[in-house]
Coordinates of N, CA and C and ligand atoms in Angstrom, one line a residue:
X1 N -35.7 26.9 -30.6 CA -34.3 27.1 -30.0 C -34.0 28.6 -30.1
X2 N -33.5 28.8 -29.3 CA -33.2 30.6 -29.4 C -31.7 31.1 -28.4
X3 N -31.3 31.6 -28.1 CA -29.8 32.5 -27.5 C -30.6 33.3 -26.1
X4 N -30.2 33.0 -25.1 CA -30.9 33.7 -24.3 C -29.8 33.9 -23.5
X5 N -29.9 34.9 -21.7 CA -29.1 35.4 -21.0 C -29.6 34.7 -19.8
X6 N -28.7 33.9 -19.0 CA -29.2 33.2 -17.8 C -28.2 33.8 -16.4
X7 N -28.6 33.1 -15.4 CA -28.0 33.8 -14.0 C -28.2 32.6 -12.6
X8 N -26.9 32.5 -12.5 CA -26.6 31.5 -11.5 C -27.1 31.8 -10.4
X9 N -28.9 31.2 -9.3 CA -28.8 32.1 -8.5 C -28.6 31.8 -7.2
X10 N -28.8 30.2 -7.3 CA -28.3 29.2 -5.9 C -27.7 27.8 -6.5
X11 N -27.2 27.6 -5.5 CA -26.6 26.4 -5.9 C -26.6 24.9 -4.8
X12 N -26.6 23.8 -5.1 CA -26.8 22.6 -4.2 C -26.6 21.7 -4.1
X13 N -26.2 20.8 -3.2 CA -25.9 18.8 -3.4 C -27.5 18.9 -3.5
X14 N -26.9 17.2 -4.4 CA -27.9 16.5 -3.8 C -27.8 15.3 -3.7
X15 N -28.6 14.3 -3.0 CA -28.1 13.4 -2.0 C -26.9 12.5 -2.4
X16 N -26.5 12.9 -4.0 CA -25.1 11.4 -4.1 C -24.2 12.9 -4.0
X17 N -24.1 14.2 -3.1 CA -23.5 15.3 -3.6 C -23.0 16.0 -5.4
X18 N -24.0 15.7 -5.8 CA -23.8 16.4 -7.1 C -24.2 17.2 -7.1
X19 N -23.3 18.6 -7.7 CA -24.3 19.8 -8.0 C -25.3 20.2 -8.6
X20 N -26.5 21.1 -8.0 CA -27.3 21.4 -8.7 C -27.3 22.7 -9.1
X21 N -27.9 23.3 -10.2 CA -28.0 24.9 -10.1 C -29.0 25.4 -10.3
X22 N -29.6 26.2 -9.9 CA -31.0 27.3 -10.2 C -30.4 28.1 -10.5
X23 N -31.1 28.3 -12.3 CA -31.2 28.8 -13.0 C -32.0 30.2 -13.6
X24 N -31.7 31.3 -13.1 CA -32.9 32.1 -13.4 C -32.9 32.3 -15.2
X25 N -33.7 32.4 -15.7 CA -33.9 32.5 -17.7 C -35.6 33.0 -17.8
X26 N -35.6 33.4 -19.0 CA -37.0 33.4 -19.8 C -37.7 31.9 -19.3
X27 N -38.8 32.3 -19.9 CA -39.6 30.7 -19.5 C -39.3 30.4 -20.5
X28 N -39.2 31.1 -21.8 CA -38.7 30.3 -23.3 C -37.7 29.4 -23.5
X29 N -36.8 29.7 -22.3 CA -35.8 28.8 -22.8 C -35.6 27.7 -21.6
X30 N -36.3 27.6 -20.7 CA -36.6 25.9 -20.1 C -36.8 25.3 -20.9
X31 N -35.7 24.1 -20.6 CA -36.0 23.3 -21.4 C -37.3 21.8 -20.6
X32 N -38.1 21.0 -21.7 CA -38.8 20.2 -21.4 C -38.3 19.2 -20.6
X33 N -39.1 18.5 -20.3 CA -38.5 16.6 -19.3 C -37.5 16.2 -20.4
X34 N -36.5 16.1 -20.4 CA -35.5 15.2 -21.5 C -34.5 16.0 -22.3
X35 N -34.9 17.5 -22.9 CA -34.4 18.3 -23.5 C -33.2 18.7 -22.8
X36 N -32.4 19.4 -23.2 CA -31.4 20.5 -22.9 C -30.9 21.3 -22.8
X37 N -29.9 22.5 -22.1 CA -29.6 23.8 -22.7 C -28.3 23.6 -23.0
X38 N -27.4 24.5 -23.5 CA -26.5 24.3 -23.7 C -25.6 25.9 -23.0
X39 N -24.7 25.8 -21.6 CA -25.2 27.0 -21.3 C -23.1 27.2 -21.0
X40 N -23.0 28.8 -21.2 CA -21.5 28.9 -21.0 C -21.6 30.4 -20.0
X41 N -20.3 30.2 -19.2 CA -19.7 31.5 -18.7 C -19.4 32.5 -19.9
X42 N -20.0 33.5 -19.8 CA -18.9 34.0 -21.2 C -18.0 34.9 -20.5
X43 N -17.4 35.0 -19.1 CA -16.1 35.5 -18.9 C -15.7 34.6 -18.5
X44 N -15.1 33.1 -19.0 CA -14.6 32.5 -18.8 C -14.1 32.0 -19.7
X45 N -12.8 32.5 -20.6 CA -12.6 31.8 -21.4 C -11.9 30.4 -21.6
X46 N -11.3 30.1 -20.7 CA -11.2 28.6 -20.7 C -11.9 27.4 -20.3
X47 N -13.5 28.4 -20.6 CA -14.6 27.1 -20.5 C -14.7 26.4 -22.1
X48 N -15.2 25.1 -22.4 CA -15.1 24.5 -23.4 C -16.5 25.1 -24.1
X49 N -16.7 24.5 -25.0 CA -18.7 25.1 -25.5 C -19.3 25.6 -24.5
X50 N -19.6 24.6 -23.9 CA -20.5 24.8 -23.0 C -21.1 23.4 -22.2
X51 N -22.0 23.7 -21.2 CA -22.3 22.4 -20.4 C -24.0 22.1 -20.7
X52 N -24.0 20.8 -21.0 CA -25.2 20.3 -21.4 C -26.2 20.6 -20.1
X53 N -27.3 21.3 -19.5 CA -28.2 21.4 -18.7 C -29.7 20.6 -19.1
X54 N -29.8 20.0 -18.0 CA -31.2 19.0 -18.1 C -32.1 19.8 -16.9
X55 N -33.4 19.8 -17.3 CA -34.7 20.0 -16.1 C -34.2 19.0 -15.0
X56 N -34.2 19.4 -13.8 CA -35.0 18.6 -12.4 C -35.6 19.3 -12.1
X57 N -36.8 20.6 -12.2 CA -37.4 21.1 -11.8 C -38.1 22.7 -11.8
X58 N -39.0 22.7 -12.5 CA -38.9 23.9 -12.9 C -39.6 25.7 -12.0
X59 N -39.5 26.6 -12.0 CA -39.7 27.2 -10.7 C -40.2 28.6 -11.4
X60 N -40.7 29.8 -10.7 CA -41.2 31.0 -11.3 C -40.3 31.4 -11.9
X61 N -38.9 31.8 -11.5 CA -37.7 32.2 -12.2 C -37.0 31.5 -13.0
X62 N -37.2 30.3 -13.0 CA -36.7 29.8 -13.9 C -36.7 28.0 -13.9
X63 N -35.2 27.4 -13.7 CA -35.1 26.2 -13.1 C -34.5 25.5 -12.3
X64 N -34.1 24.1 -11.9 CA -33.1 23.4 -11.4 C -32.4 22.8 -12.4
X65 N -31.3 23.0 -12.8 CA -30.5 22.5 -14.0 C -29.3 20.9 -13.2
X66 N -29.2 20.1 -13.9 CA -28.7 19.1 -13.5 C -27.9 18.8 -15.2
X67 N -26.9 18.0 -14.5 CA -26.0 17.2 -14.0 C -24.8 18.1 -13.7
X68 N -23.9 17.7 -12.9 CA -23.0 18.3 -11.9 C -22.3 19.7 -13.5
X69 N -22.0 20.7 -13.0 CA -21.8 22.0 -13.5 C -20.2 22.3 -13.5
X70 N -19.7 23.0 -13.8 CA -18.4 23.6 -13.3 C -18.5 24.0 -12.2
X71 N -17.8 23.5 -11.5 CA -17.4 24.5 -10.1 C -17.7 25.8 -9.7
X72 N -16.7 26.2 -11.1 CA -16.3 27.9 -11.1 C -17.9 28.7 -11.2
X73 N -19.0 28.0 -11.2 CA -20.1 28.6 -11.3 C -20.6 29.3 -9.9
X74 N -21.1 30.2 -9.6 CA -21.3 30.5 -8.4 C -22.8 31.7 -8.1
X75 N -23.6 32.0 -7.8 CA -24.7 32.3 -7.4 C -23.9 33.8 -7.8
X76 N -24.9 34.0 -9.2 CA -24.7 35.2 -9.8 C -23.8 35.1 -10.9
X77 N -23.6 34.1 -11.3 CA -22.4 34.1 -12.4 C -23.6 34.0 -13.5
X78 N -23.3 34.7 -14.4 CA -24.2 34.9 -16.0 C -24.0 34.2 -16.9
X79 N -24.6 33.9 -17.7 CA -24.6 32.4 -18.6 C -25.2 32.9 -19.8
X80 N -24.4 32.5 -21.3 CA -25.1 32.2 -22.3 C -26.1 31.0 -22.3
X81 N -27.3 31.0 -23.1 CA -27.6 29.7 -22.9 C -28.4 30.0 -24.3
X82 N -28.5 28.3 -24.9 CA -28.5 27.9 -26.2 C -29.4 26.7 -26.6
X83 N -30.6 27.0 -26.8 CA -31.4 25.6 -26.7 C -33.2 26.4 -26.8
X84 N -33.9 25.5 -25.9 CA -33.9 24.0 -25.8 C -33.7 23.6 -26.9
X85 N -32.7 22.4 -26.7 CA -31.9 21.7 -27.7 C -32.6 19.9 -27.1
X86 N -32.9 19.4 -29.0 CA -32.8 17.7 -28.8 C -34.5 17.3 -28.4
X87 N -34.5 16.0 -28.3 CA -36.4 15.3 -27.9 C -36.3 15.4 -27.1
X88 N -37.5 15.8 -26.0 CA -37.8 15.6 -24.8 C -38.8 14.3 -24.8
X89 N -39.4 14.0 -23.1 CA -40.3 13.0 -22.8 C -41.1 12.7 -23.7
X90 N -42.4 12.1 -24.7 CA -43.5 12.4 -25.0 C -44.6 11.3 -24.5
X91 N -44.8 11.6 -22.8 CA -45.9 10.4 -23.1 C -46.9 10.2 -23.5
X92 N -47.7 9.2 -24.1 CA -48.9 9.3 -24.7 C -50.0 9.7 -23.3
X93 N -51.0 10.3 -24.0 CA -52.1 10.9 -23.4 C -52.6 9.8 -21.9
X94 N -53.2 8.5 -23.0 CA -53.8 7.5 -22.5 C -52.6 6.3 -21.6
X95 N -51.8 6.6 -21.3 CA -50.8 6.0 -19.6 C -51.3 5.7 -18.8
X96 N -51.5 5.0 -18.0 CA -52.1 4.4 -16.5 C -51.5 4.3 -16.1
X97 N -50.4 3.3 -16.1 CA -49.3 2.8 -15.0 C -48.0 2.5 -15.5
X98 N -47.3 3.8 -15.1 CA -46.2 4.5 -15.5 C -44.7 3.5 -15.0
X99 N -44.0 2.9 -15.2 CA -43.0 2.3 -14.5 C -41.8 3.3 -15.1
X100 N -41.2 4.0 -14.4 CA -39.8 4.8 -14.3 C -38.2 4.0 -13.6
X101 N -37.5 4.2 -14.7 CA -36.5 3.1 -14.4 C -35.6 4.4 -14.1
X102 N -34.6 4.7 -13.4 CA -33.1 5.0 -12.7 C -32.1 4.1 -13.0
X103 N -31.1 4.2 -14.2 CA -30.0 4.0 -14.3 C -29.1 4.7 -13.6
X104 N -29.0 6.1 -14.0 CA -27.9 7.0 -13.9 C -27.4 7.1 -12.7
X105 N -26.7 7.9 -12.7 CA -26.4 8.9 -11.1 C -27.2 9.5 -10.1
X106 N -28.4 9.9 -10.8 CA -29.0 10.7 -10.5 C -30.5 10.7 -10.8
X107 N -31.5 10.5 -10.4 CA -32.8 10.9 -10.5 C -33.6 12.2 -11.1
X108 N -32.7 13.2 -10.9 CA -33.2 14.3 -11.1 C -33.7 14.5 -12.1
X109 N -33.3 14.0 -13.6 CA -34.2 14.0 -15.0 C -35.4 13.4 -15.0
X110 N -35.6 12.4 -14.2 CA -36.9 11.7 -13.6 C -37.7 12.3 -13.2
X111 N -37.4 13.7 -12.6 CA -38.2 14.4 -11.4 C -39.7 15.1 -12.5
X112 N -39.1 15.6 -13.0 CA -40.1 16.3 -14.3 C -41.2 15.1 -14.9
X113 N -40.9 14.2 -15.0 CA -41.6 13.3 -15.8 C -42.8 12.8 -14.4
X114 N -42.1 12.7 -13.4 CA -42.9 12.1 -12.0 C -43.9 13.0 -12.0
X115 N -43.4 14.8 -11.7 CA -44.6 15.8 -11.5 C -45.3 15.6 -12.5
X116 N -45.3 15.9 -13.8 CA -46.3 15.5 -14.9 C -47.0 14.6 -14.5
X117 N -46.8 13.7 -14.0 CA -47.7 12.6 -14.4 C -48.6 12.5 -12.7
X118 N -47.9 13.5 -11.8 CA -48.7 13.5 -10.8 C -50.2 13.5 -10.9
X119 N -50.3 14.7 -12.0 CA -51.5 15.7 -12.0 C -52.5 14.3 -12.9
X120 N -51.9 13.0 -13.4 CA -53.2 12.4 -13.7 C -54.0 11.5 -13.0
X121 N -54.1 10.9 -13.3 CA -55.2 10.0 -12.2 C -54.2 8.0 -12.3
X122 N -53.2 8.4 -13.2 CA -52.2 7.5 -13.0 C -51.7 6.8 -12.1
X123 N -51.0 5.7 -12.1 CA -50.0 4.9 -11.0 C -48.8 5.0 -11.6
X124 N -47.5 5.0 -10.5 CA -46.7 5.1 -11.1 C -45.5 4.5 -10.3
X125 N -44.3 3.9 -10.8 CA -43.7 2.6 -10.0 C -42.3 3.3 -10.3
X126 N -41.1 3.6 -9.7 CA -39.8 3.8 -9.5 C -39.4 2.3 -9.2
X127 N -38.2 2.4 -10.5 CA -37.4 1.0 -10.1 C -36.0 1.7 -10.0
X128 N -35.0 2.0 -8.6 CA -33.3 2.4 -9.1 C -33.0 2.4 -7.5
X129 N -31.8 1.9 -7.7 CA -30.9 1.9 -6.1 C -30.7 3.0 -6.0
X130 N -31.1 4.5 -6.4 CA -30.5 5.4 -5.8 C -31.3 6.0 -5.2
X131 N -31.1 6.9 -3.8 CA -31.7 7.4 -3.3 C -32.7 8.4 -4.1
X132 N -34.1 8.2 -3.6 CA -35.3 8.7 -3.4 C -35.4 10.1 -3.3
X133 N -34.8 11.1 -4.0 CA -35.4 12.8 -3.6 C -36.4 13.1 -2.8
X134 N -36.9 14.0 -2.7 CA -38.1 14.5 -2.2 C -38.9 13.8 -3.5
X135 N -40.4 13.1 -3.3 CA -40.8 13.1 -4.0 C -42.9 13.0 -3.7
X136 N -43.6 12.8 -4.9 CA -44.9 13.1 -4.4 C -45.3 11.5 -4.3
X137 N -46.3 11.6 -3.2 CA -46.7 10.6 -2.2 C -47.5 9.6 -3.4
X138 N -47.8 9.8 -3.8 CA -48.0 8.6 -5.5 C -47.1 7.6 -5.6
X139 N -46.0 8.5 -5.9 CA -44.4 7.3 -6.4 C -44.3 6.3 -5.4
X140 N -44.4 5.1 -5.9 CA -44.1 4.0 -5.4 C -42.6 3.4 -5.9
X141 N -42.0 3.1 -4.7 CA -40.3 3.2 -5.0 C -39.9 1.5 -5.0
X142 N -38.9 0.9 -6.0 CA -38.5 -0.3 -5.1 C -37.2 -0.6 -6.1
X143 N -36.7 -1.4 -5.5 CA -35.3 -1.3 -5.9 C -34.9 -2.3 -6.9
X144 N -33.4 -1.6 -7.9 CA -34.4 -2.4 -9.3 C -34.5 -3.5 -9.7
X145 N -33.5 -4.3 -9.0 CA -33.7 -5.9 -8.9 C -35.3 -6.4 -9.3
X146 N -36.0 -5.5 -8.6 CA -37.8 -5.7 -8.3 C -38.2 -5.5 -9.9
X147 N -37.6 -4.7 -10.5 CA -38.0 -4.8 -12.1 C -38.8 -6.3 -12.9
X148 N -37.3 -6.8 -12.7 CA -38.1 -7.8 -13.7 C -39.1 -8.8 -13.1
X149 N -39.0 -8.7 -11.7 CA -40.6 -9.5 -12.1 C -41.8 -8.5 -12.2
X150 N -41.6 -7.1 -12.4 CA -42.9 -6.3 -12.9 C -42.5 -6.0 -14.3
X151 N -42.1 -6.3 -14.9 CA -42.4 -5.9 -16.6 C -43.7 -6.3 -16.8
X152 N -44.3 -6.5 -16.7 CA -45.8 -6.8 -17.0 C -46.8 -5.8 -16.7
X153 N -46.3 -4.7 -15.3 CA -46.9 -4.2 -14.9 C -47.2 -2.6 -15.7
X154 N -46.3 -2.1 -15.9 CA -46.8 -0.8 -16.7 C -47.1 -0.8 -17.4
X155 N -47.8 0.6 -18.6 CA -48.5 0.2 -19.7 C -47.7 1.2 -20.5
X156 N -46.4 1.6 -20.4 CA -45.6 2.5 -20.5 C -44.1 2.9 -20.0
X157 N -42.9 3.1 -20.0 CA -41.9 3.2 -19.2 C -41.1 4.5 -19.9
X158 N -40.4 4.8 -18.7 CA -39.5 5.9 -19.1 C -38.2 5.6 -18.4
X159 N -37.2 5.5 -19.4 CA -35.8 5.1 -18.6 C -34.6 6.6 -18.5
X160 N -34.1 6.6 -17.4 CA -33.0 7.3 -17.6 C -31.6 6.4 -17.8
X161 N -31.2 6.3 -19.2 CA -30.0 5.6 -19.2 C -28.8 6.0 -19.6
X162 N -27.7 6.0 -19.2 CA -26.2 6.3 -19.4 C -26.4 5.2 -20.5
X163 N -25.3 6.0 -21.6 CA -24.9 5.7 -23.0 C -24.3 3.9 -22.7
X164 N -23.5 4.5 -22.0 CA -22.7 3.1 -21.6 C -23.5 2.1 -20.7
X165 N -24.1 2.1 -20.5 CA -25.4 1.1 -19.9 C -26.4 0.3 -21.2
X166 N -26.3 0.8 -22.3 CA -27.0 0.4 -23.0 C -27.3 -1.3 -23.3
X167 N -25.6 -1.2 -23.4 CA -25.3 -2.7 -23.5 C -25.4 -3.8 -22.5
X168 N -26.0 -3.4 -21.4 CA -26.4 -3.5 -20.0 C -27.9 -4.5 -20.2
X169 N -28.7 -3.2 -21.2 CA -29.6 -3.6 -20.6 C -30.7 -4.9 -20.9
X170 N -30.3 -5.3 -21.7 CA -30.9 -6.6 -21.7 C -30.5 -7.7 -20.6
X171 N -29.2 -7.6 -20.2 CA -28.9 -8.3 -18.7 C -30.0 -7.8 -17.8
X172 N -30.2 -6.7 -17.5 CA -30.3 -6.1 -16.6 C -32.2 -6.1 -16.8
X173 N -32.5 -6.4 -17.4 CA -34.2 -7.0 -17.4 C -34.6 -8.3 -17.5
X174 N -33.3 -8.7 -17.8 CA -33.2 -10.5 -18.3 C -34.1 -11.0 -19.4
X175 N -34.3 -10.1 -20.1 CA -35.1 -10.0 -21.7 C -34.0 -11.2 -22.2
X176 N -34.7 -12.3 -22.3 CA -33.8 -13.9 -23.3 C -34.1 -13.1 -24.5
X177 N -32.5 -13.6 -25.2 CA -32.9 -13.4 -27.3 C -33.1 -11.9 -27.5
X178 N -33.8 -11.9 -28.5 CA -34.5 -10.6 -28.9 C -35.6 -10.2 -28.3
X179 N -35.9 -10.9 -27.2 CA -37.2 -10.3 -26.6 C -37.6 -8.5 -26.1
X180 N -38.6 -8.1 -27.0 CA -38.6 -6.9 -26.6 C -39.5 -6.5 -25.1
X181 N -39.2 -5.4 -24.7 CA -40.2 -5.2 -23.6 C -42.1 -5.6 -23.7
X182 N -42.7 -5.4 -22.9 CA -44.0 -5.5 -23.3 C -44.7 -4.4 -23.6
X183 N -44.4 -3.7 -23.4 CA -45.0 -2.1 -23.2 C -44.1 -1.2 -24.0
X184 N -45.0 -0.1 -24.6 CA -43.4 0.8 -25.7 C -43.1 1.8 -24.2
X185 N -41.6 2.6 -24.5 CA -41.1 2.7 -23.4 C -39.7 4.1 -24.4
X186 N -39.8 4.8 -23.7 CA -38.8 6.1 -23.7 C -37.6 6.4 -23.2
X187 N -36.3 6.5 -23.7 CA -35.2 6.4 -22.7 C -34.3 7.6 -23.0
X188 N -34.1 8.2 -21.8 CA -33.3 9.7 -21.6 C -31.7 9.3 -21.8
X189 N -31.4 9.1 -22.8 CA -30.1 8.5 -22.8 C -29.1 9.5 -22.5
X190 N -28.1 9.5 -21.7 CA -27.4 10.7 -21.2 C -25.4 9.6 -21.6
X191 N -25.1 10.6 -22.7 CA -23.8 10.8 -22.8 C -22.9 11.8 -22.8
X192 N -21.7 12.0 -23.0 CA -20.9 13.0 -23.1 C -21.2 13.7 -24.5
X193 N -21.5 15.2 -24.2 CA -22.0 15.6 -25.8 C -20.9 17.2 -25.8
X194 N -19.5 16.8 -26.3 CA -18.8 17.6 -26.3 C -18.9 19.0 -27.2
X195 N -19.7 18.5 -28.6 CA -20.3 19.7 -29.6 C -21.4 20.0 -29.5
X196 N -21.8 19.5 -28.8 CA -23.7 19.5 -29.1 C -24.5 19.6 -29.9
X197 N -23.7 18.7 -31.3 CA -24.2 19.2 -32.7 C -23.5 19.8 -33.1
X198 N -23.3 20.9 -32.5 CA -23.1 22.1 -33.4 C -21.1 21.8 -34.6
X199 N -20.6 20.7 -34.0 CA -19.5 19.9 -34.9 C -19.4 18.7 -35.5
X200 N -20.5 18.3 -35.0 CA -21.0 16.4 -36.0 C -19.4 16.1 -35.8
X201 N -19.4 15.8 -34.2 CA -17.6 15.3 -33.5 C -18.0 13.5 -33.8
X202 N -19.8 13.5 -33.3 CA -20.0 11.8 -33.5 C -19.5 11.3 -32.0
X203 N -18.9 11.9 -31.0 CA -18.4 11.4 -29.3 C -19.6 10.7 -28.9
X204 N -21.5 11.1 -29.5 CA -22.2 10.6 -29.2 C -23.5 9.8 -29.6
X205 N -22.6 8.8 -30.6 CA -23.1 8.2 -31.1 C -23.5 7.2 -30.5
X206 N -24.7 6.5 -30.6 CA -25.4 5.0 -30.6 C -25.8 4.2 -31.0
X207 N -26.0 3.1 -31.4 CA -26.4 2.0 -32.2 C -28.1 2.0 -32.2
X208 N -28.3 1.9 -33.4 CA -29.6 2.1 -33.5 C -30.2 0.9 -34.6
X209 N -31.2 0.8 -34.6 CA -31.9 -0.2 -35.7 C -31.8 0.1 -37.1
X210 N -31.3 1.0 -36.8 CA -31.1 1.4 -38.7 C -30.2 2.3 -38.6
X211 N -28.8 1.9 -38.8 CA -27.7 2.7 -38.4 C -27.0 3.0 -36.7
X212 N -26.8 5.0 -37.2 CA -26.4 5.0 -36.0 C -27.2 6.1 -35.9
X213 N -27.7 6.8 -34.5 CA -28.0 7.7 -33.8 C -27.0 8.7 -33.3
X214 N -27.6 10.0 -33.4 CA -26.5 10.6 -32.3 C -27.5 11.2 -30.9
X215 N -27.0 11.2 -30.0 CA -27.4 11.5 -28.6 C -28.2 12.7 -28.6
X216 N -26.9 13.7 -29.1 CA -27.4 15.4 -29.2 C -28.4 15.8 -29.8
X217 N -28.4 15.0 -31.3 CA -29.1 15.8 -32.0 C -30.5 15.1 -32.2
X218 N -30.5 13.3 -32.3 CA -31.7 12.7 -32.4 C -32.2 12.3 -31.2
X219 N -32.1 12.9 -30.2 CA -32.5 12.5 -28.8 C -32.5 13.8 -28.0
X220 N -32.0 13.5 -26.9 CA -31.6 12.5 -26.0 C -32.3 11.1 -26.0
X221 N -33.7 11.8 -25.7 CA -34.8 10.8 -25.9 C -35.8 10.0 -26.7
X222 N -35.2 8.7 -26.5 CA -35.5 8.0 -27.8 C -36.4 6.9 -27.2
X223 N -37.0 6.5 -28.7 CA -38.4 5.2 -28.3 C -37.4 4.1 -28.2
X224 N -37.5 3.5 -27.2 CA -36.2 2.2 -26.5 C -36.1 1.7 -28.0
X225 N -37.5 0.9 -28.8 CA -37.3 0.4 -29.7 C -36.9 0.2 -30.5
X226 N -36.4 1.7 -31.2 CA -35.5 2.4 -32.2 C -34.0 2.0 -31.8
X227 N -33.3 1.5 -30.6 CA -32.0 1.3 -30.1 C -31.5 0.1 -30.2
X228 N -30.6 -0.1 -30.7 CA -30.3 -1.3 -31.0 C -29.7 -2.1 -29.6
X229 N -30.1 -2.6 -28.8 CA -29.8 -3.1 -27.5 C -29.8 -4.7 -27.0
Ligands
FES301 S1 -21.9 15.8 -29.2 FE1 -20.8 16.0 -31.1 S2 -22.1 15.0 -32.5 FE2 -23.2 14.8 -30.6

């Protein structure tokens, strides 16, 4: 983790119109598939901390930072930035057939985990009603109803889930009882993280197997297992 100096250098929708930003920074301070920055105007002083930045993409100058940003940000506006902060992705080496789940808004935290896994000799399955980015001709897409009759199929999963979805998701795979998945599996849990640590406020706490978790500081990304769901 280290303090670095960033620069707003284009900006974008993307297909549900949420802003994106590219980011120009050191390579030090991209953050990994899952991780975060934590990034502020500093002539802005009625900005709050700062705004949580996630990878969708990473580029010579820098990145594509996601989820939707302040407005007031505009191609050239300069940024503190504070991180990488929190767990990123970790998949194991030996993966074959990757199933990636889309809860959120947005795919773009997905995007990093997909290119990684391009370069192996892997299969890899998209389950989420949201529109499809650009993506590489591998990804096999389908909508996520189609989930549960493939739980069987991956040997691995990575979810992007909203905090508030958690409680969701055993509906939402139709796991009876305590049934756990079949495969261990990774989830990019994305909540409101108003201190980012840095005030143990607790806004982003979660239920965990042994207590509580917090989003910021023991995550984002967590082994599903560990969640109490
Ligand atoms: S955001 Fe304050 S403790 Fe996590």
């Amino acid at each position: 983790m280290g303090h670095y100096r960033g620069r707003v250098t284009e900006i974008r929708f993307d297909l549900n119109r949420h802003l994106e930003a590219l980011i120009a920074c050191p390579s030090r301070a991209v953050p990994h598939a899952g991780q975060y920055l934590l990034a502020s105007d500093p002539d802005d002083p009625s900005a709050s901390l700062g705004s949580s930045l996630f990878l969708a993409g990473q580029t010579v100058q820098g990145f594509w930072a996601v989820p939707s940003m302040p407005v007031a940000w505009k191609p050239g506006t300069t940024l503190n930035l504070l991180g990488p902060l929190g767990h990123g992705f970790n998949l194991p080496a030996n993966v074959q057939r990757l199933g990636l789940v889309g809860l959120g808004y947005t795919l773009a935290r997905l995007m990093p985990v997909i290119q990684h896994f391009t370069a192996t000799q892997g299969s890899m399955t998209l389950f989420s009603d949201l529109p499809l980015p650009e993506a590489p001709a591998a990804l096999e897409a389908y909508p996520l109803a189609s989930l549960v009759d493939a739980l069987d199929w991956p040997d691995f999963m990575a979810f992007d889930l909203p905090l508030e979805r958690l409680s969701e998701l055993r509906d939402i795979l139709k796991l009876a009882g305590t049934r756990g998945l079949p495969c261990p599996a990774q989830a990019l849990v994305t909540s409101p993280m108003p201190c980012a640590g840095m005030a143990q406020c607790g806004a982003c706490a979660l239920p965990a197997r042994r207590g509580w978790k917090l989003v910021c500081e023991d995550g984002p990304v967590f082994d599903l297992q560990s969640l109490k769901w």
